[in-house]
Amino acid sequence: MLSRRTSLRTAIAVLGAGAALALSMSSPAFAANEGSYPFSTANCAAYQRIELQYYNGGYHDFQAIDPTRTNGNCEFIVWDNQHAVYDRFSGAQSPWYYDGPGHSMTVSIIDHSSGQTAWGPITN
């Protein structure tokens, strides 16, 4: 007959193994930073958009920049690993860019009328 201490140890070991298995399974990952984050300069404004999208067999973060005010000479940029992957002087939302493993994304606005630069509030 197992002692109470042994049966508790066995139960904890089984629960731990189950948790490890559940964490290792390929299930959707839910990003803590999903959403729309506003940022701006004196003449320009945009949202940094972050959402989960299904890609290559799983769910991963994707990012885009969505301009909302272009009163000046506004440049909207999406950065991946410190390299610009999107750089436009327009008011249209950028394409969505994969922000999964191996990527570190952020967005910025350069307001050429005021000389200001603003960075998106979320960086991965």
N, CA, C and O atoms as a Tinker XYZ file with bonds, in Angstrom:
   496  protein
     1  N      0.845000   -1.169000    0.000000    73     2
     2  CA     0.000000    0.000000    0.000000    64     1     3
     3  C      0.894000    1.237000    0.000000    63     2     4     5
     4  O      1.876000    1.305000    0.739000    81     3
     5  N      0.541000    2.223000   -0.843000    73     3     6
     6  CA     1.329000    3.450000   -0.930000    64     5     7
     7  C      1.001000    4.362000    0.231000    63     6     8     9
     8  O     -0.146000    4.461000    0.668000    81     7
     9  N      2.027000    5.019000    0.715000    73     7    10
    10  CA     1.782000    6.001000    1.775000    64     9    11
    11  C      1.158000    7.247000    1.155000    63    10    12    13
    12  O      1.201000    7.429000   -0.062000    81    11
    13  N      0.584000    8.094000    1.987000    73    11    14
    14  CA    -0.030000    9.346000    1.509000    64    13    15
    15  C      1.023000   10.216000    0.835000    63    14    16    17
    16  O      0.734000   10.830000   -0.192000    81    15
    17  N      2.234000   10.288000    1.378000    73    15    18
    18  CA     3.300000   11.100000    0.820000    64    17    19
    19  C      3.694000   10.585000   -0.576000    63    18    20    21
    20  O      3.889000   11.380000   -1.496000    81    19
    21  N      3.808000    9.275000   -0.732000    73    19    22
    22  CA     4.172000    8.690000   -2.022000    64    21    23
    23  C      3.081000    8.942000   -3.052000    63    22    24    25
    24  O      3.379000    9.271000   -4.201000    81    23
    25  N      1.818000    8.791000   -2.655000    73    23    26
    26  CA     0.738000    9.007000   -3.620000    64    25    27
    27  C      0.657000   10.480000   -4.022000    63    26    28    29
    28  O      0.319000   10.779000   -5.167000    81    27
    29  N      0.959000   11.406000   -3.112000    73    27    30
    30  CA     0.987000   12.829000   -3.469000    64    29    31
    31  C      2.126000   13.117000   -4.442000    63    30    32    33
    32  O      1.944000   13.864000   -5.404000    81    31
    33  N      3.292000   12.536000   -4.202000    73    31    34
    34  CA     4.426000   12.722000   -5.116000    64    33    35
    35  C      4.093000   12.184000   -6.505000    63    34    36    37
    36  O      4.413000   12.808000   -7.516000    81    35
    37  N      3.453000   11.028000   -6.541000    73    35    38
    38  CA     3.071000   10.434000   -7.819000    64    37    39
    39  C      2.070000   11.329000   -8.544000    63    38    40    41
    40  O      2.192000   11.539000   -9.751000    81    39
    41  N      1.096000   11.852000   -7.833000    73    39    42
    42  CA     0.090000   12.734000   -8.440000    64    41    43
    43  C      0.738000   14.005000   -8.980000    63    42    44    45
    44  O      0.394000   14.455000  -10.073000    81    43
    45  N      1.662000   14.584000   -8.238000    73    43    46
    46  CA     2.358000   15.795000   -8.691000    64    45    47
    47  C      3.202000   15.501000   -9.923000    63    46    48    49
    48  O      3.239000   16.309000  -10.851000    81    47
    49  N      3.873000   14.371000   -9.948000    73    47    50
    50  CA     4.686000   13.992000  -11.109000    64    49    51
    51  C      3.813000   13.803000  -12.344000    63    50    52    53
    52  O      4.187000   14.230000  -13.436000    81    51
    53  N      2.652000   13.166000  -12.183000    73    51    54
    54  CA     1.746000   12.951000  -13.306000    64    53    55
    55  C      1.206000   14.283000  -13.817000    63    54    56    57
    56  O      1.135000   14.500000  -15.026000    81    55
    57  N      0.827000   15.174000  -12.907000    73    55    58
    58  CA     0.334000   16.494000  -13.312000    64    57    59
    59  C      1.428000   17.288000  -14.027000    63    58    60    61
    60  O      1.159000   17.953000  -15.028000    81    59
    61  N      2.642000   17.221000  -13.523000    73    59    62
    62  CA     3.764000   17.920000  -14.157000    64    61    63
    63  C      4.033000   17.402000  -15.556000    63    62    64    65
    64  O      4.270000   18.187000  -16.475000    81    63
    65  N      4.001000   16.094000  -15.727000    73    63    66
    66  CA     4.221000   15.503000  -17.049000    64    65    67
    67  C      3.098000   15.901000  -17.998000    63    66    68    69
    68  O      3.348000   16.188000  -19.169000    81    67
    69  N      1.883000   15.918000  -17.510000    73    67    70
    70  CA     0.743000   16.330000  -18.342000    64    69    71
    71  C      0.854000   17.785000  -18.766000    63    70    72    73
    72  O      0.553000   18.121000  -19.912000    81    71
    73  N      1.282000   18.655000  -17.853000    73    71    74
    74  CA     1.450000   20.071000  -18.178000    64    73    75
    75  C      2.550000   20.254000  -19.218000    63    74    76    77
    76  O      2.401000   21.048000  -20.147000    81    75
    77  N      3.641000   19.531000  -19.067000    73    75    78
    78  CA     4.738000   19.626000  -20.041000    64    77    79
    79  C      4.278000   19.161000  -21.411000    63    78    80    81
    80  O      4.628000   19.775000  -22.419000    81    79
    81  N      3.504000   18.094000  -21.467000    73    79    82
    82  CA     2.992000   17.589000  -22.732000    64    81    83
    83  C      2.039000   18.599000  -23.369000    63    82    84    85
    84  O      2.108000   18.850000  -24.572000    81    83
    85  N      1.163000   19.169000  -22.570000    73    83    86
    86  CA     0.211000   20.156000  -23.086000    64    85    87
    87  C      0.930000   21.381000  -23.633000    63    86    88    89
    88  O      0.525000   21.928000  -24.659000    81    87
    89  N      1.972000   21.809000  -22.972000    73    87    90
    90  CA     2.714000   22.984000  -23.439000    64    89    91
    91  C      3.510000   22.698000  -24.700000    63    90    92    93
    92  O      3.769000   23.613000  -25.481000    81    91
    93  N      3.896000   21.473000  -24.913000    73    91    94
    94  CA     4.708000   21.145000  -26.081000    64    93    95
    95  C      3.862000   20.860000  -27.319000    63    94    96    97
    96  O      4.407000   20.783000  -28.421000    81    95
    97  N      2.555000   20.701000  -27.170000    73    95    98
    98  CA     1.694000   20.405000  -28.306000    64    97    99
    99  C      1.552000   21.635000  -29.190000    63    98   100   101
   100  O      1.692000   22.762000  -28.713000    81    99
   101  N      1.277000   21.431000  -30.463000    73    99   102
   102  CA     1.134000   22.519000  -31.422000    64   101   103
   103  C     -0.284000   23.066000  -31.366000    63   102   104   105
   104  O     -1.130000   22.709000  -32.186000    81   103
   105  N     -0.532000   23.923000  -30.410000    73   103   106
   106  CA    -1.834000   24.567000  -30.302000    64   105   107
   107  C     -1.640000   26.059000  -30.500000    63   106   108   109
   108  O     -0.515000   26.545000  -30.383000    81   107
   109  N     -2.712000   26.812000  -30.800000    73   107   110
   110  CA    -2.575000   28.232000  -31.044000    64   109   111
   111  C     -1.938000   28.954000  -29.855000    63   110   112   113
   112  O     -2.252000   28.681000  -28.697000    81   111
   113  N     -1.047000   29.869000  -30.172000    73   111   114
   114  CA    -0.437000   30.714000  -29.155000    64   113   115
   115  C     -1.203000   32.024000  -29.144000    63   114   116   117
   116  O     -1.513000   32.566000  -30.205000    81   115
   117  N     -1.507000   32.531000  -27.986000    73   115   118
   118  CA    -2.246000   33.779000  -27.904000    64   117   119
   119  C     -1.322000   34.863000  -27.386000    63   118   120   121
   120  O     -0.792000   34.778000  -26.278000    81   119
   121  N     -1.140000   35.883000  -28.210000    73   119   122
   122  CA    -0.204000   36.958000  -27.889000    64   121   123
   123  C     -0.803000   37.868000  -26.837000    63   122   124   125
   124  O     -1.979000   38.225000  -26.904000    81   123
   125  N     -0.001000   38.234000  -25.881000    73   123   126
   126  CA    -0.450000   39.147000  -24.836000    64   125   127
   127  C     -0.557000   40.563000  -25.366000    63   126   128   129
   128  O     -1.196000   41.404000  -24.735000    81   127
   129  N      0.049000   40.849000  -26.505000    73   127   130
   130  CA     0.073000   42.220000  -26.999000    64   129   131
   131  C     -0.775000   42.424000  -28.249000    63   130   132   133
   132  O     -0.540000   43.384000  -28.983000    81   131
   133  N     -1.739000   41.569000  -28.515000    73   131   134
   134  CA    -2.620000   41.781000  -29.653000    64   133   135
   135  C     -3.417000   43.065000  -29.461000    63   134   136   137
   136  O     -3.777000   43.428000  -28.341000    81   135
   137  N     -3.685000   43.740000  -30.564000    73   135   138
   138  CA    -4.528000   44.924000  -30.492000    64   137   139
   139  C     -4.047000   46.026000  -31.407000    63   138   140   141
   140  O     -3.201000   45.812000  -32.275000    81   139
   141  N     -4.604000   47.221000  -31.198000    73   139   142
   142  CA    -4.270000   48.414000  -31.966000    64   141   143
   143  C     -3.723000   49.459000  -31.014000    63   142   144   145
   144  O     -4.381000   49.823000  -30.039000    81   143
   145  N     -2.520000   49.941000  -31.294000    73   143   146
   146  CA    -1.832000   50.862000  -30.400000    64   145   147
   147  C     -1.560000   52.177000  -31.126000    63   146   148   149
   148  O     -0.792000   52.202000  -32.088000    81   147
   149  N     -2.186000   53.279000  -30.673000    73   147   150
   150  CA    -1.996000   54.564000  -31.344000    64   149   151
   151  C     -0.664000   55.205000  -30.971000    63   150   152   153
   152  O     -0.187000   55.057000  -29.846000    81   151
   153  N     -0.067000   55.919000  -31.928000    73   151   154
   154  CA     1.110000   56.743000  -31.670000    64   153   155
   155  C      1.138000   57.844000  -32.712000    63   154   156   157
   156  O      0.550000   57.701000  -33.784000    81   155
   157  N      1.830000   58.965000  -32.402000    73   155   158
   158  CA     1.738000   60.110000  -33.303000    64   157   159
   159  C      2.894000   61.085000  -33.124000    63   158   160   161
   160  O      3.659000   61.026000  -32.162000    81   159
   161  N      2.983000   61.991000  -34.109000    73   159   162
   162  CA     3.855000   63.167000  -34.053000    64   161   163
   163  C      2.927000   64.376000  -34.157000    63   162   164   165
   164  O      1.709000   64.228000  -34.053000    81   163
   165  N      3.483000   65.562000  -34.359000    73   163   166
   166  CA     2.664000   66.772000  -34.465000    64   165   167
   167  C      1.686000   66.714000  -35.639000    63   166   168   169
   168  O      0.564000   67.206000  -35.526000    81   167
   169  N      2.091000   66.125000  -36.750000    73   167   170
   170  CA     1.275000   66.147000  -37.967000    64   169   171
   171  C      0.819000   64.775000  -38.451000    63   170   172   173
   172  O     -0.011000   64.692000  -39.356000    81   171
   173  N      1.331000   63.720000  -37.881000    73   171   174
   174  CA     1.091000   62.372000  -38.391000    64   173   175
   175  C      0.640000   61.454000  -37.248000    63   174   176   177
   176  O      1.062000   61.615000  -36.103000    81   175
   177  N     -0.208000   60.510000  -37.576000    73   175   178
   178  CA    -0.657000   59.547000  -36.569000    64   177   179
   179  C     -0.923000   58.211000  -37.237000    63   178   180   181
   180  O     -1.226000   58.142000  -38.428000    81   179
   181  N     -0.806000   57.156000  -36.453000    73   179   182
   182  CA    -1.047000   55.804000  -36.975000    64   181   183
   183  C     -1.375000   54.881000  -35.817000    63   182   184   185
   184  O     -1.200000   55.219000  -34.646000    81   183
   185  N     -1.850000   53.718000  -36.181000    73   183   186
   186  CA    -2.015000   52.615000  -35.238000    64   185   187
   187  C     -1.001000   51.544000  -35.599000    63   186   188   189
   188  O     -0.772000   51.249000  -36.771000    81   187
   189  N     -0.409000   50.977000  -34.581000    73   187   190
   190  CA     0.366000   49.758000  -34.744000    64   189   191
   191  C     -0.630000   48.631000  -34.505000    63   190   192   193
   192  O     -1.190000   48.516000  -33.414000    81   191
   193  N     -0.852000   47.804000  -35.512000    73   191   194
   194  CA    -1.813000   46.712000  -35.416000    64   193   195
   195  C     -1.057000   45.403000  -35.227000    63   194   196   197
   196  O     -0.108000   45.108000  -35.954000    81   195
   197  N     -1.494000   44.619000  -34.233000    73   195   198
   198  CA    -0.892000   43.313000  -33.967000    64   197   199
   199  C     -2.028000   42.312000  -33.825000    63   198   200   201
   200  O     -2.945000   42.511000  -33.028000    81   199
   201  N     -1.964000   41.239000  -34.598000    73   199   202
   202  CA    -2.999000   40.214000  -34.487000    64   201   203
   203  C     -2.422000   38.845000  -34.816000    63   202   204   205
   204  O     -1.400000   38.720000  -35.491000    81   203
   205  N     -3.111000   37.820000  -34.315000    73   203   206
   206  CA    -2.742000   36.442000  -34.626000    64   205   207
   207  C     -3.323000   36.074000  -35.975000    63   206   208   209
   208  O     -4.477000   36.382000  -36.272000    81   207
   209  N     -2.520000   35.415000  -36.787000    73   207   210
   210  CA    -2.983000   34.894000  -38.064000    64   209   211
   211  C     -2.426000   33.486000  -38.222000    63   210   212   213
   212  O     -1.341000   33.172000  -37.733000    81   211
   213  N     -3.182000   32.653000  -38.909000    73   211   214
   214  CA    -2.742000   31.277000  -39.143000    64   213   215
   215  C     -1.699000   31.286000  -40.247000    63   214   216   217
   216  O     -1.943000   31.821000  -41.328000    81   215
   217  N     -0.541000   30.700000  -39.982000    73   215   218
   218  CA     0.563000   30.708000  -40.942000    64   217   219
   219  C      1.429000   29.479000  -40.731000    63   218   220   221
   220  O      1.861000   29.203000  -39.612000    81   219
   221  N      1.681000   28.750000  -41.788000    73   219   222
   222  CA     2.626000   27.632000  -41.764000    64   221   223
   223  C      2.314000   26.627000  -40.648000    63   222   224   225
   224  O      3.218000   26.185000  -39.939000    81   223
   225  N      1.050000   26.273000  -40.498000    73   223   226
   226  CA     0.658000   25.241000  -39.545000    64   225   227
   227  C      0.379000   25.699000  -38.131000    63   226   228   229
   228  O      0.139000   24.860000  -37.263000    81   227
   229  N      0.399000   26.994000  -37.861000    73   227   230
   230  CA     0.121000   27.477000  -36.502000    64   229   231
   231  C     -0.233000   28.950000  -36.500000    63   230   232   233
   232  O     -0.176000   29.623000  -37.530000    81   231
   233  N     -0.595000   29.433000  -35.339000    73   231   234
   234  CA    -0.940000   30.837000  -35.184000    64   233   235
   235  C      0.290000   31.618000  -34.727000    63   234   236   237
   236  O      1.004000   31.202000  -33.815000    81   235
   237  N      0.525000   32.761000  -35.381000    73   235   238
   238  CA     1.670000   33.607000  -35.066000    64   237   239
   239  C      1.238000   35.060000  -35.134000    63   238   240   241
   240  O      0.245000   35.396000  -35.780000    81   239
   241  N      2.000000   35.927000  -34.453000    73   239   242
   242  CA     1.754000   37.361000  -34.532000    64   241   243
   243  C      2.096000   37.884000  -35.924000    63   242   244   245
   244  O      3.043000   37.430000  -36.566000    81   243
   245  N      1.306000   38.840000  -36.365000    73   243   246
   246  CA     1.586000   39.624000  -37.567000    64   245   247
   247  C      1.408000   41.083000  -37.179000    63   246   248   249
   248  O      0.595000   41.406000  -36.312000    81   247
   249  N      2.172000   41.968000  -37.823000    73   247   250
   250  CA     2.072000   43.394000  -37.536000    64   249   251
   251  C      1.863000   44.198000  -38.801000    63   250   252   253
   252  O      2.278000   43.799000  -39.889000    81   251
   253  N      1.203000   45.354000  -38.636000    73   251   254
   254  CA     1.002000   46.305000  -39.728000    64   253   255
   255  C      0.975000   47.704000  -39.127000    63   254   256   257
   256  O      0.744000   47.871000  -37.929000    81   255
   257  N      1.214000   48.709000  -39.969000    73   255   258
   258  CA     1.052000   50.102000  -39.561000    64   257   259
   259  C     -0.137000   50.657000  -40.335000    63   258   260   261
   260  O     -0.246000   50.464000  -41.546000    81   259
   261  N     -1.030000   51.352000  -39.625000    73   259   262
   262  CA    -2.257000   51.873000  -40.216000    64   261   263
   263  C     -2.330000   53.379000  -39.975000    63   262   264   265
   264  O     -2.768000   53.807000  -38.907000    81   263
   265  N     -1.908000   54.197000  -40.953000    73   263   266
   266  CA    -1.932000   55.658000  -40.785000    64   265   267
   267  C     -3.351000   56.186000  -40.611000    63   266   268   269
   268  O     -4.286000   55.721000  -41.263000    81   267
   269  N     -3.497000   57.170000  -39.716000    73   267   270
   270  CA    -4.805000   57.777000  -39.479000    64   269   271
   271  C     -4.786000   59.285000  -39.684000    63   270   272   273
   272  O     -5.844000   59.890000  -39.859000    81   271
   273  N     -3.612000   59.906000  -39.667000    73   271   274
   274  CA    -3.502000   61.349000  -39.918000    64   273   275
   275  C     -2.223000   61.611000  -40.699000    63   274   276   277
   276  O     -1.139000   61.196000  -40.289000    81   275
   277  N     -2.355000   62.295000  -41.817000    73   275   278
   278  CA    -1.197000   62.583000  -42.665000    64   277   279
   279  C     -1.199000   64.066000  -43.040000    63   278   280   281
   280  O     -1.161000   64.408000  -44.222000    81   279
   281  N     -1.244000   64.943000  -42.038000    73   279   282
   282  CA    -1.307000   66.384000  -42.284000    64   281   283
   283  C      0.020000   66.952000  -42.766000    63   282   284   285
   284  O      0.046000   68.017000  -43.383000    81   283
   285  N      1.100000   66.274000  -42.500000    73   283   286
   286  CA     2.410000   66.768000  -42.905000    64   285   287
   287  C      3.008000   65.879000  -43.970000    63   286   288   289
   288  O      2.296000   65.208000  -44.717000    81   287
   289  N      4.301000   65.882000  -44.027000    73   287   290
   290  CA     5.044000   65.032000  -44.940000    64   289   291
   291  C      5.410000   63.785000  -44.131000    63   290   292   293
   292  O      6.498000   63.716000  -43.561000    81   291
   293  N      4.510000   62.805000  -44.077000    73   291   294
   294  CA     4.588000   61.685000  -43.144000    64   293   295
   295  C      5.141000   60.428000  -43.815000    63   294   296   297
   296  O      4.700000   60.039000  -44.897000    81   295
   297  N      6.096000   59.815000  -43.165000    73   295   298
   298  CA     6.680000   58.562000  -43.641000    64   297   299
   299  C      6.353000   57.480000  -42.625000    63   298   300   301
   300  O      6.645000   57.631000  -41.439000    81   299
   301  N      5.746000   56.386000  -43.083000    73   299   302
   302  CA     5.304000   55.293000  -42.216000    64   301   303
   303  C      6.164000   54.066000  -42.504000    63   302   304   305
   304  O      6.274000   53.630000  -43.650000    81   303
   305  N      6.785000   53.503000  -41.435000    73   303   306
   306  CA     7.771000   52.441000  -41.608000    64   305   307
   307  C      7.450000   51.255000  -40.702000    63   306   308   309
   308  O      7.094000   51.432000  -39.537000    81   307
   309  N      7.579000   50.042000  -41.248000    73   307   310
   310  CA     7.531000   48.807000  -40.462000    64   309   311
   311  C      8.953000   48.251000  -40.453000    63   310   312   313
   312  O      9.589000   48.115000  -41.498000    81   311
   313  N      9.435000   47.935000  -39.257000    73   311   314
   314  CA    10.802000   47.441000  -39.071000    64   313   315
   315  C     10.786000   45.984000  -38.643000    63   314   316   317
   316  O      9.951000   45.579000  -37.835000    81   315
   317  N     11.708000   45.194000  -39.183000    73   315   318
   318  CA    11.908000   43.810000  -38.765000    64   317   319
   319  C     13.410000   43.620000  -38.559000    63   318   320   321
   320  O     14.201000   43.785000  -39.487000    81   319
   321  N     13.785000   43.275000  -37.342000    73   319   322
   322  CA    15.197000   43.099000  -37.003000    64   321   323
   323  C     16.031000   44.306000  -37.443000    63   322   324   325
   324  O     17.115000   44.154000  -38.006000    81   323
   325  N     15.509000   45.498000  -37.176000    73   323   326
   326  CA    16.175000   46.784000  -37.435000    64   325   327
   327  C     16.351000   47.094000  -38.914000    63   326   328   329
   328  O     17.172000   47.939000  -39.267000    81   327
   329  N     15.591000   46.424000  -39.795000    73   327   330
   330  CA    15.608000   46.704000  -41.228000    64   329   331
   331  C     14.193000   47.078000  -41.656000    63   330   332   333
   332  O     13.231000   46.408000  -41.280000    81   331
   333  N     14.064000   48.146000  -42.442000    73   331   334
   334  CA    12.750000   48.568000  -42.930000    64   333   335
   335  C     12.228000   47.559000  -43.953000    63   334   336   337
   336  O     12.889000   47.278000  -44.953000    81   335
   337  N     11.037000   47.017000  -43.692000    73   335   338
   338  CA    10.410000   46.095000  -44.639000    64   337   339
   339  C      9.246000   46.775000  -45.362000    63   338   340   341
   340  O      8.741000   46.259000  -46.359000    81   339
   341  N      8.825000   47.934000  -44.854000    73   339   342
   342  CA     7.776000   48.733000  -45.483000    64   341   343
   343  C      8.101000   50.180000  -45.187000    63   342   344   345
   344  O      8.358000   50.530000  -44.035000    81   343
   345  N      8.096000   51.029000  -46.204000    73   343   346
   346  CA     8.468000   52.439000  -46.039000    64   345   347
   347  C      7.696000   53.243000  -47.088000    63   346   348   349
   348  O      8.060000   53.255000  -48.263000    81   347
   349  N      6.614000   53.920000  -46.645000    73   347   350
   350  CA     5.756000   54.629000  -47.589000    64   349   351
   351  C      5.347000   55.999000  -47.054000    63   350   352   353
   352  O      5.268000   56.226000  -45.846000    81   351
   353  N      5.092000   56.897000  -47.996000    73   351   354
   354  CA     4.509000   58.201000  -47.707000    64   353   355
   355  C      3.048000   58.140000  -48.146000    63   354   356   357
   356  O      2.662000   58.828000  -49.092000    81   355
   357  N      2.242000   57.341000  -47.485000    73   355   358
   358  CA     0.841000   57.217000  -47.880000    64   357   359
   359  C     -0.026000   56.997000  -46.662000    63   358   360   361
   360  O      0.465000   56.730000  -45.565000    81   359
   361  N     -1.327000   57.114000  -46.875000    73   359   362
   362  CA    -2.266000   56.925000  -45.785000    64   361   363
   363  C     -2.887000   55.544000  -45.748000    63   362   364   365
   364  O     -3.804000   55.304000  -44.964000    81   363
   365  N     -2.405000   54.625000  -46.585000    73   363   366
   366  CA    -2.970000   53.281000  -46.629000    64   365   367
   367  C     -2.280000   52.368000  -45.614000    63   366   368   369
   368  O     -1.093000   52.529000  -45.332000    81   367
   369  N     -3.033000   51.407000  -45.068000    73   367   370
   370  CA    -2.424000   50.442000  -44.149000    64   369   371
   371  C     -1.409000   49.595000  -44.905000    63   370   372   373
   372  O     -1.614000   49.240000  -46.065000    81   371
   373  N     -0.316000   49.282000  -44.228000    73   371   374
   374  CA     0.705000   48.409000  -44.808000    64   373   375
   375  C      0.173000   46.983000  -44.908000    63   374   376   377
   376  O     -0.852000   46.660000  -44.308000    81   375
   377  N      0.856000   46.136000  -45.654000    73   375   378
   378  CA     0.544000   44.703000  -45.588000    64   377   379
   379  C      0.866000   44.177000  -44.179000    63   378   380   381
   380  O      1.554000   44.836000  -43.400000    81   379
   381  N      0.364000   43.002000  -43.878000    73   379   382
   382  CA     0.682000   42.348000  -42.610000    64   381   383
   383  C      2.038000   41.659000  -42.747000    63   382   384   385
   384  O      2.328000   41.035000  -43.768000    81   383
   385  N      2.862000   41.780000  -41.706000    73   383   386
   386  CA     4.194000   41.171000  -41.706000    64   385   387
   387  C      4.303000   40.167000  -40.567000    63   386   388   389
   388  O      3.911000   40.440000  -39.432000    81   387
   389  N      4.838000   39.014000  -40.893000    73   387   390
   390  CA     5.033000   37.914000  -39.940000    64   389   391
   391  C      5.977000   38.349000  -38.825000    63   390   392   393
   392  O      7.046000   38.906000  -39.074000    81   391
   393  N      5.555000   38.081000  -37.593000    73   391   394
   394  CA     6.342000   38.459000  -36.415000    64   393   395
   395  C      6.531000   37.248000  -35.513000    63   394   396   397
   396  O      6.390000   37.342000  -34.294000    81   395
   397  N      6.851000   36.110000  -36.121000    73   395   398
   398  CA     7.050000   34.891000  -35.355000    64   397   399
   399  C      8.497000   34.722000  -34.940000    63   398   400   401
   400  O      9.256000   35.691000  -34.921000    81   399
   401  N      8.886000   33.505000  -34.609000    73   399   402
   402  CA    10.259000   33.231000  -34.170000    64   401   403
   403  C     11.293000   33.763000  -35.166000    63   402   404   405
   404  O     11.150000   33.593000  -36.377000    81   403
   405  N     12.326000   34.401000  -34.642000    73   403   406
   406  CA    13.386000   34.957000  -35.463000    64   405   407
   407  C     13.130000   36.377000  -35.939000    63   406   408   409
   408  O     13.975000   36.965000  -36.614000    81   407
   409  N     11.965000   36.941000  -35.592000    73   407   410
   410  CA    11.625000   38.292000  -36.022000    64   409   411
   411  C     11.442000   39.187000  -34.807000    63   410   412   413
   412  O     10.938000   38.752000  -33.772000    81   411
   413  N     11.854000   40.432000  -34.944000    73   411   414
   414  CA    11.651000   41.444000  -33.908000    64   413   415
   415  C     11.112000   42.683000  -34.606000    63   414   416   417
   416  O     11.851000   43.389000  -35.291000    81   415
   417  N      9.819000   42.945000  -34.431000    73   415   418
   418  CA     9.135000   43.970000  -35.216000    64   417   419
   419  C      8.772000   45.195000  -34.382000    63   418   420   421
   420  O      8.519000   45.104000  -33.181000    81   419
   421  N      8.756000   46.337000  -35.055000    73   419   422
   422  CA     8.208000   47.566000  -34.508000    64   421   423
   423  C      7.826000   48.460000  -35.682000    63   422   424   425
   424  O      8.075000   48.110000  -36.836000    81   423
   425  N      7.230000   49.600000  -35.397000    73   423   426
   426  CA     6.812000   50.541000  -36.434000    64   425   427
   427  C      7.237000   51.946000  -36.025000    63   426   428   429
   428  O      7.477000   52.220000  -34.849000    81   427
   429  N      7.325000   52.831000  -37.014000    73   427   430
   430  CA     7.666000   54.221000  -36.705000    64   429   431
   431  C      7.036000   55.166000  -37.711000    63   430   432   433
   432  O      6.630000   54.780000  -38.807000    81   431
   433  N      6.972000   56.430000  -37.286000    73   431   434
   434  CA     6.532000   57.526000  -38.148000    64   433   435
   435  C      7.665000   58.546000  -38.154000    63   434   436   437
   436  O      8.214000   58.886000  -37.106000    81   435
   437  N      8.008000   59.029000  -39.341000    73   435   438
   438  CA     8.908000   60.179000  -39.437000    64   437   439
   439  C      8.080000   61.320000  -40.010000    63   438   440   441
   440  O      7.574000   61.237000  -41.129000    81   439
   441  N      7.950000   62.382000  -39.229000    73   439   442
   442  CA     7.200000   63.576000  -39.627000    64   441   443
   443  C      8.215000   64.565000  -40.192000    63   442   444   445
   444  O      8.871000   65.286000  -39.441000    81   443
   445  N      8.340000   64.597000  -41.509000    73   443   446
   446  CA     9.348000   65.445000  -42.143000    64   445   447
   447  C      8.986000   66.927000  -42.059000    63   446   448   449
   448  O      9.854000   67.773000  -42.276000    81   447
   449  N      7.728000   67.271000  -41.750000    73   447   450
   450  CA     7.335000   68.668000  -41.588000    64   449   451
   451  C      7.806000   69.233000  -40.257000    63   450   452   453
   452  O      8.264000   70.374000  -40.192000    81   451
   453  N      7.695000   68.432000  -39.182000    73   451   454
   454  CA     8.081000   68.905000  -37.844000    64   453   455
   455  C      9.464000   68.423000  -37.427000    63   454   456   457
   456  O     10.044000   68.952000  -36.479000    81   455
   457  N     10.002000   67.418000  -38.131000    73   455   458
   458  CA    11.287000   66.842000  -37.749000    64   457   459
   459  C     11.187000   65.811000  -36.635000    63   458   460   461
   460  O     12.211000   65.354000  -36.127000    81   459
   461  N      9.978000   65.440000  -36.248000    73   459   462
   462  CA     9.778000   64.472000  -35.167000    64   461   463
   463  C      9.746000   63.042000  -35.692000    63   462   464   465
   464  O      9.364000   62.792000  -36.836000    81   463
   465  N     10.155000   62.109000  -34.835000    73   463   466
   466  CA    10.012000   60.681000  -35.105000    64   465   467
   467  C      9.286000   60.060000  -33.925000    63   466   468   469
   468  O      9.595000   60.362000  -32.772000    81   467
   469  N      8.322000   59.195000  -34.208000    73   467   470
   470  CA     7.595000   58.484000  -33.160000    64   469   471
   471  C      7.694000   56.991000  -33.442000    63   470   472   473
   472  O      7.637000   56.545000  -34.588000    81   471
   473  N      7.846000   56.232000  -32.355000    73   471   474
   474  CA     7.947000   54.778000  -32.461000    64   473   475
   475  C      6.704000   54.146000  -31.870000    63   474   476   477
   476  O      6.141000   54.649000  -30.898000    81   475
   477  N      6.272000   53.028000  -32.470000    73   475   478
   478  CA     5.154000   52.277000  -31.927000    64   477   479
   479  C      5.452000   51.821000  -30.511000    63   478   480   481
   480  O      6.603000   51.538000  -30.179000    81   479
   481  N      4.436000   51.746000  -29.678000    73   479   482
   482  CA     4.644000   51.425000  -28.266000    64   481   483
   483  C      4.973000   49.972000  -27.979000    63   482   484   485
   484  O      5.405000   49.664000  -26.868000    81   483
   485  N      4.788000   49.063000  -28.932000    73   483   486
   486  CA     5.046000   47.648000  -28.690000    64   485   487
   487  C      6.187000   47.181000  -29.583000    63   486   488   489
   488  O      6.177000   47.433000  -30.788000    81   487
   489  N      7.156000   46.513000  -29.005000    73   487   490
   490  CA     8.256000   45.941000  -29.764000    64   489   491
   491  C      8.390000   44.483000  -29.360000    63   490   492   493
   492  O      8.341000   44.162000  -28.173000    81   491
   493  N      8.557000   43.607000  -30.324000    73   491   494
   494  CA     8.724000   42.182000  -30.028000    64   493   495
   495  C     10.159000   41.794000  -30.219000    63   494   496
   496  O     10.516000   40.633000  -30.021000    81   495
